[in-house]
CSV table of C-alpha atoms in Angstrom, one decimal:
chain,number,residue,atom,x,y,z
A,5,ASP,CA,6.6,61.3,-44.4
A,6,GLY,CA,9.9,60.1,-45.8
A,7,GLY,CA,10.0,57.7,-48.7
A,8,ILE,CA,10.9,57.0,-52.2
A,9,THR,CA,9.0,58.4,-55.2
A,10,GLN,CA,9.2,56.8,-58.6
A,11,SER,CA,7.7,58.4,-61.6
A,12,PRO,CA,5.9,57.9,-63.8
A,13,LYS,CA,3.9,54.9,-62.6
A,14,TYR,CA,3.3,53.8,-66.2
A,15,LEU,CA,5.5,54.6,-69.2
A,16,PHE,CA,5.2,53.8,-72.9
A,17,ARG,CA,8.2,54.0,-75.2
A,18,LYS,CA,8.5,53.5,-78.9
A,19,GLU,CA,11.3,51.2,-80.1
A,20,GLY,CA,14.6,53.0,-80.6
A,21,GLN,CA,13.8,55.7,-78.1
A,22,ASN,CA,15.7,56.4,-74.9
A,23,VAL,CA,13.6,57.0,-71.8
A,24,THR,CA,14.5,58.1,-68.2
A,25,LEU,CA,12.8,56.8,-65.1
A,26,SER,CA,12.9,59.0,-62.0
A,27,CYS,CA,13.7,58.0,-58.5
A,28,GLU,CA,13.8,60.5,-55.6
A,29,GLN,CA,14.2,59.8,-51.9
A,30,ASN,CA,14.0,62.1,-48.9
A,31,LEU,CA,15.3,59.5,-46.4
A,32,ASN,CA,18.8,60.8,-46.4
A,33,HIS,CA,20.0,57.4,-47.5
A,34,ASP,CA,23.5,57.0,-49.1
A,35,ALA,CA,22.9,53.9,-51.1
A,36,MET,CA,20.4,53.6,-53.9
A,37,TYR,CA,19.5,50.7,-56.2
A,38,TRP,CA,17.7,49.9,-59.5
A,39,TYR,CA,16.1,46.5,-60.0
A,40,ARG,CA,14.2,45.1,-62.9
A,41,GLN,CA,11.4,42.5,-62.6
A,42,ASP,CA,9.9,40.4,-65.4
A,43,PRO,CA,6.5,38.6,-65.0
A,44,GLY,CA,6.8,35.7,-62.6
A,45,GLN,CA,10.5,36.4,-61.9
A,46,GLY,CA,12.4,37.8,-59.0
A,47,LEU,CA,14.2,41.1,-59.0
A,48,ARG,CA,17.5,41.5,-60.9
A,49,LEU,CA,19.9,44.3,-60.0
A,50,ILE,CA,20.7,46.8,-62.8
A,51,TYR,CA,22.9,49.4,-61.1
A,52,TYR,CA,23.6,50.6,-57.6
A,53,SER,CA,25.2,53.6,-56.0
A,54,GLN,CA,26.8,53.7,-52.6
A,55,ILE,CA,27.6,57.5,-52.6
A,56,VAL,CA,27.1,60.6,-54.7
A,57,ASN,CA,29.0,60.6,-58.0
A,58,ASP,CA,29.7,56.9,-57.8
A,59,PHE,CA,27.8,53.9,-59.1
A,60,GLN,CA,28.5,50.3,-60.0
A,61,LYS,CA,27.0,47.9,-62.5
A,62,GLY,CA,24.7,45.2,-61.3
A,63,ASP,CA,24.0,41.9,-63.0
A,64,ILE,CA,22.1,43.2,-66.0
A,65,ALA,CA,23.5,46.7,-66.7
A,66,GLU,CA,23.8,46.4,-70.5
A,67,GLY,CA,21.5,48.9,-72.2
A,68,TYR,CA,21.0,51.0,-69.1
A,69,SER,CA,22.7,54.1,-67.7
A,70,VAL,CA,22.5,56.0,-64.4
A,71,SER,CA,23.7,59.1,-62.8
A,72,ARG,CA,24.1,60.1,-59.1
A,73,GLU,CA,24.6,63.9,-59.0
A,74,LYS,CA,22.6,64.4,-55.9
A,75,LYS,CA,22.1,62.2,-52.8
A,76,GLU,CA,18.3,62.4,-53.3
A,77,SER,CA,18.1,61.4,-56.9
A,78,PHE,CA,19.1,58.3,-58.9
A,79,PRO,CA,17.6,58.4,-62.4
A,80,LEU,CA,17.7,55.4,-64.7
A,81,THR,CA,17.9,55.8,-68.5
A,82,VAL,CA,16.8,52.9,-70.6
A,83,THR,CA,18.6,53.2,-73.9
A,84,SER,CA,17.8,51.9,-77.3
A,85,ALA,CA,20.5,49.4,-76.8
A,86,GLN,CA,18.3,47.5,-74.3
A,87,LYS,CA,16.7,44.8,-76.5
A,88,ASN,CA,13.8,43.9,-74.3
A,89,PRO,CA,13.0,46.8,-72.0
A,90,THR,CA,9.4,46.0,-71.2
A,91,ALA,CA,9.4,45.3,-67.5
A,92,PHE,CA,8.6,46.5,-64.0
A,93,TYR,CA,11.4,48.7,-62.6
A,94,LEU,CA,11.9,49.2,-58.9
A,95,CYS,CA,14.1,51.7,-57.1
A,96,ALA,CA,15.3,51.3,-53.6
A,97,SER,CA,17.5,53.0,-51.0
A,98,ARG,CA,19.2,52.0,-47.8
A,99,SER,CA,20.7,53.8,-44.8
A,100,PRO,CA,24.4,53.1,-44.1
A,101,GLY,CA,23.4,52.6,-40.5
A,102,GLN,CA,21.4,49.5,-41.3
A,103,GLY,CA,22.2,46.2,-42.8
A,104,LEU,CA,20.4,44.5,-45.7
A,105,TYR,CA,17.2,44.7,-43.7
A,106,GLY,CA,17.0,48.4,-44.1
A,107,TYR,CA,15.9,48.6,-47.8
A,108,THR,CA,13.0,50.9,-48.7
A,109,PHE,CA,11.5,50.4,-52.1
A,110,GLY,CA,9.5,52.7,-54.3
A,111,SER,CA,6.2,51.7,-55.9
A,112,GLY,CA,7.7,51.0,-59.3
A,113,THR,CA,7.5,52.1,-62.9
A,114,ARG,CA,5.9,49.8,-65.4
A,115,LEU,CA,7.6,50.3,-68.8
A,116,THR,CA,6.1,49.1,-72.0
A,117,VAL,CA,7.6,49.3,-75.4
A,118,VAL,CA,5.1,49.8,-78.2
B,29,ASP,CA,26.6,33.7,-51.9
B,30,ALA,CA,24.5,30.9,-50.5
B,31,LYS,CA,21.6,29.9,-52.8
B,32,THR,CA,18.1,29.4,-51.5
B,33,THR,CA,15.3,27.0,-52.5
B,34,GLN,CA,11.7,27.8,-51.9
B,35,PRO,CA,8.5,26.2,-53.1
B,36,THR,CA,7.0,28.0,-56.1
B,37,SER,CA,3.6,28.5,-54.4
B,38,MET,CA,1.5,27.7,-51.3
B,39,ASP,CA,-2.0,28.2,-50.1
B,40,CYS,CA,-3.2,29.0,-46.6
B,41,ALA,CA,-6.6,29.4,-45.1
B,42,GLU,CA,-7.4,32.8,-43.6
B,43,GLY,CA,-6.8,32.9,-39.9
B,44,ARG,CA,-4.5,29.9,-39.9
B,45,ALA,CA,-0.7,30.0,-39.6
B,46,ALA,CA,1.3,30.2,-42.8
B,47,ASN,CA,4.6,28.3,-42.7
B,48,LEU,CA,6.9,29.2,-45.5
B,49,PRO,CA,10.0,27.0,-45.8
B,50,CYS,CA,13.4,27.9,-47.2
B,51,ASN,CA,16.4,25.7,-47.8
B,52,HIS,CA,19.9,27.2,-47.7
B,53,SER,CA,22.2,24.2,-47.3
B,54,THR,CA,25.4,26.1,-48.4
B,55,ILE,CA,24.9,29.0,-46.0
B,56,SER,CA,28.2,30.2,-44.4
B,57,GLY,CA,28.8,31.2,-40.8
B,58,ASN,CA,28.5,35.0,-41.3
B,59,GLU,CA,25.5,35.0,-43.6
B,60,TYR,CA,22.0,36.0,-42.4
B,61,VAL,CA,18.6,34.9,-43.5
B,62,TYR,CA,16.4,37.7,-44.6
B,63,TRP,CA,12.7,37.6,-45.6
B,64,TYR,CA,11.0,40.2,-47.8
B,65,ARG,CA,7.6,40.1,-49.4
B,66,GLN,CA,6.1,41.7,-52.4
B,67,ILE,CA,2.5,42.4,-52.8
B,68,HIS,CA,1.4,42.5,-56.4
B,69,SER,CA,2.7,45.5,-58.4
B,70,GLN,CA,4.4,47.0,-55.3
B,71,GLY,CA,8.0,47.2,-54.1
B,72,PRO,CA,9.2,44.5,-51.7
B,73,GLN,CA,8.8,45.0,-47.9
B,74,TYR,CA,11.2,43.8,-45.2
B,75,ILE,CA,9.7,41.2,-42.8
B,76,ILE,CA,12.4,39.8,-40.6
B,77,HIS,CA,16.0,38.5,-40.5
B,78,GLY,CA,18.1,36.3,-38.3
B,79,LEU,CA,21.5,34.7,-38.0
B,80,LYS,CA,21.0,31.6,-35.9
B,81,ASN,CA,18.5,32.3,-33.1
B,82,ASN,CA,14.8,32.3,-33.7
B,83,GLU,CA,13.4,35.8,-34.1
B,84,THR,CA,9.9,37.3,-33.7
B,85,ASN,CA,8.5,40.7,-34.5
B,86,GLU,CA,5.1,42.2,-35.0
B,87,MET,CA,4.8,40.7,-38.5
B,88,ALA,CA,6.2,37.2,-38.2
B,89,SER,CA,8.5,34.6,-36.6
B,90,LEU,CA,11.6,33.1,-38.1
B,91,ILE,CA,12.7,29.7,-37.1
B,92,ILE,CA,16.2,28.7,-38.2
B,93,THR,CA,17.3,25.0,-37.7
B,94,GLU,CA,20.3,24.3,-35.5
B,95,ASP,CA,22.5,23.5,-38.5
B,96,ARG,CA,21.3,26.7,-40.2
B,97,LYS,CA,20.6,24.8,-43.4
B,98,SER,CA,17.0,25.7,-43.5
B,99,SER,CA,14.5,28.1,-42.0
B,100,THR,CA,10.8,28.7,-41.8
B,101,LEU,CA,8.9,32.0,-41.9
B,102,ILE,CA,5.7,31.8,-39.8
B,103,LEU,CA,2.8,34.2,-40.2
B,104,PRO,CA,0.8,33.3,-37.2
B,105,HIS,CA,-2.7,34.4,-38.3
B,106,ALA,CA,-2.7,34.9,-42.1
B,107,THR,CA,-5.1,37.4,-43.6
B,108,LEU,CA,-6.1,38.1,-47.2
B,109,ARG,CA,-3.6,41.0,-47.1
B,110,ASP,CA,-0.8,38.6,-46.6
B,111,THR,CA,-1.2,37.3,-50.2
B,112,ALA,CA,2.1,38.1,-51.7
B,113,VAL,CA,5.4,36.6,-53.0
B,114,TYR,CA,7.8,35.9,-50.2
B,115,TYR,CA,11.5,36.0,-50.8
B,116,CYS,CA,14.1,34.2,-48.6
B,117,ILE,CA,17.5,35.8,-49.1
B,118,VAL,CA,20.8,34.7,-47.6
B,119,ARG,CA,23.5,37.3,-47.5
B,120,GLU,CA,26.1,38.8,-45.2
B,121,ASN,CA,24.8,41.7,-43.2
B,122,TYR,CA,26.8,44.3,-44.9
B,123,GLY,CA,27.3,47.5,-43.0
B,124,GLY,CA,27.8,50.9,-44.4
B,125,SER,CA,26.5,51.2,-47.9
B,126,GLN,CA,28.1,48.0,-49.1
B,127,GLY,CA,26.2,45.0,-50.3
B,128,ASN,CA,22.9,44.5,-52.1
B,129,LEU,CA,20.0,42.1,-51.9
B,130,ILE,CA,19.8,39.2,-54.4
B,131,PHE,CA,16.3,38.1,-55.1
B,132,GLY,CA,15.2,34.6,-56.3
B,133,LYS,CA,11.7,33.8,-57.6
B,134,GLY,CA,10.3,33.4,-54.1
B,135,THR,CA,7.1,31.6,-52.9
B,136,LYS,CA,3.7,32.9,-54.0
B,137,LEU,CA,1.5,32.6,-50.9
B,138,SER,CA,-2.3,32.7,-51.6
B,139,VAL,CA,-4.4,33.3,-48.5
B,140,LYS,CA,-7.9,32.0,-49.1
B,141,PRO,CA,-11.2,32.9,-47.3
């Protein structure tokens, strides 16, 4: 079955360390997205990519970096510059043939800084 | 982008209809109303969307007022599995790979036995 796989499901990071969250999709979607969710809050857009080798900052890109070398993969690196990285991170993709109703989300990675 | 206002939380009895309101008084003519929901610790799931006509699918119905300044998502027979946060989002229906969803805090719907 096609879908989006995020790994790991839970991740612990020491302060000052960089960590990379994986997002892989086999839906042949061009657009991919990273969102951050804090407890009791909605989702906030970190970065998005509309095509391979291209990506744009979202509303809260500071302290994060991404790459889009392959259509299937859109990893997110949480750097030491991100002051409050503990959150639930969601990856999504969308087919260009569909409007904003065509989002598919992964099951998320919960990052905790210890 | 038009902003939306939703109640923070609502309760519904199992088997009854759940009616979730959304105000979007600044919506523009080319903006759609989308509804997504997020079950605890999972990614959001698309429910339904519409422009000005009422819409129905296997999951829900969407009623949009004639002036388009508000809408209501209706789950006709709520089950315990419908307990989730429901997001009302107003955006243009971008084609291609353009555009992205902007989420507010949504409505926490609790379906009770």
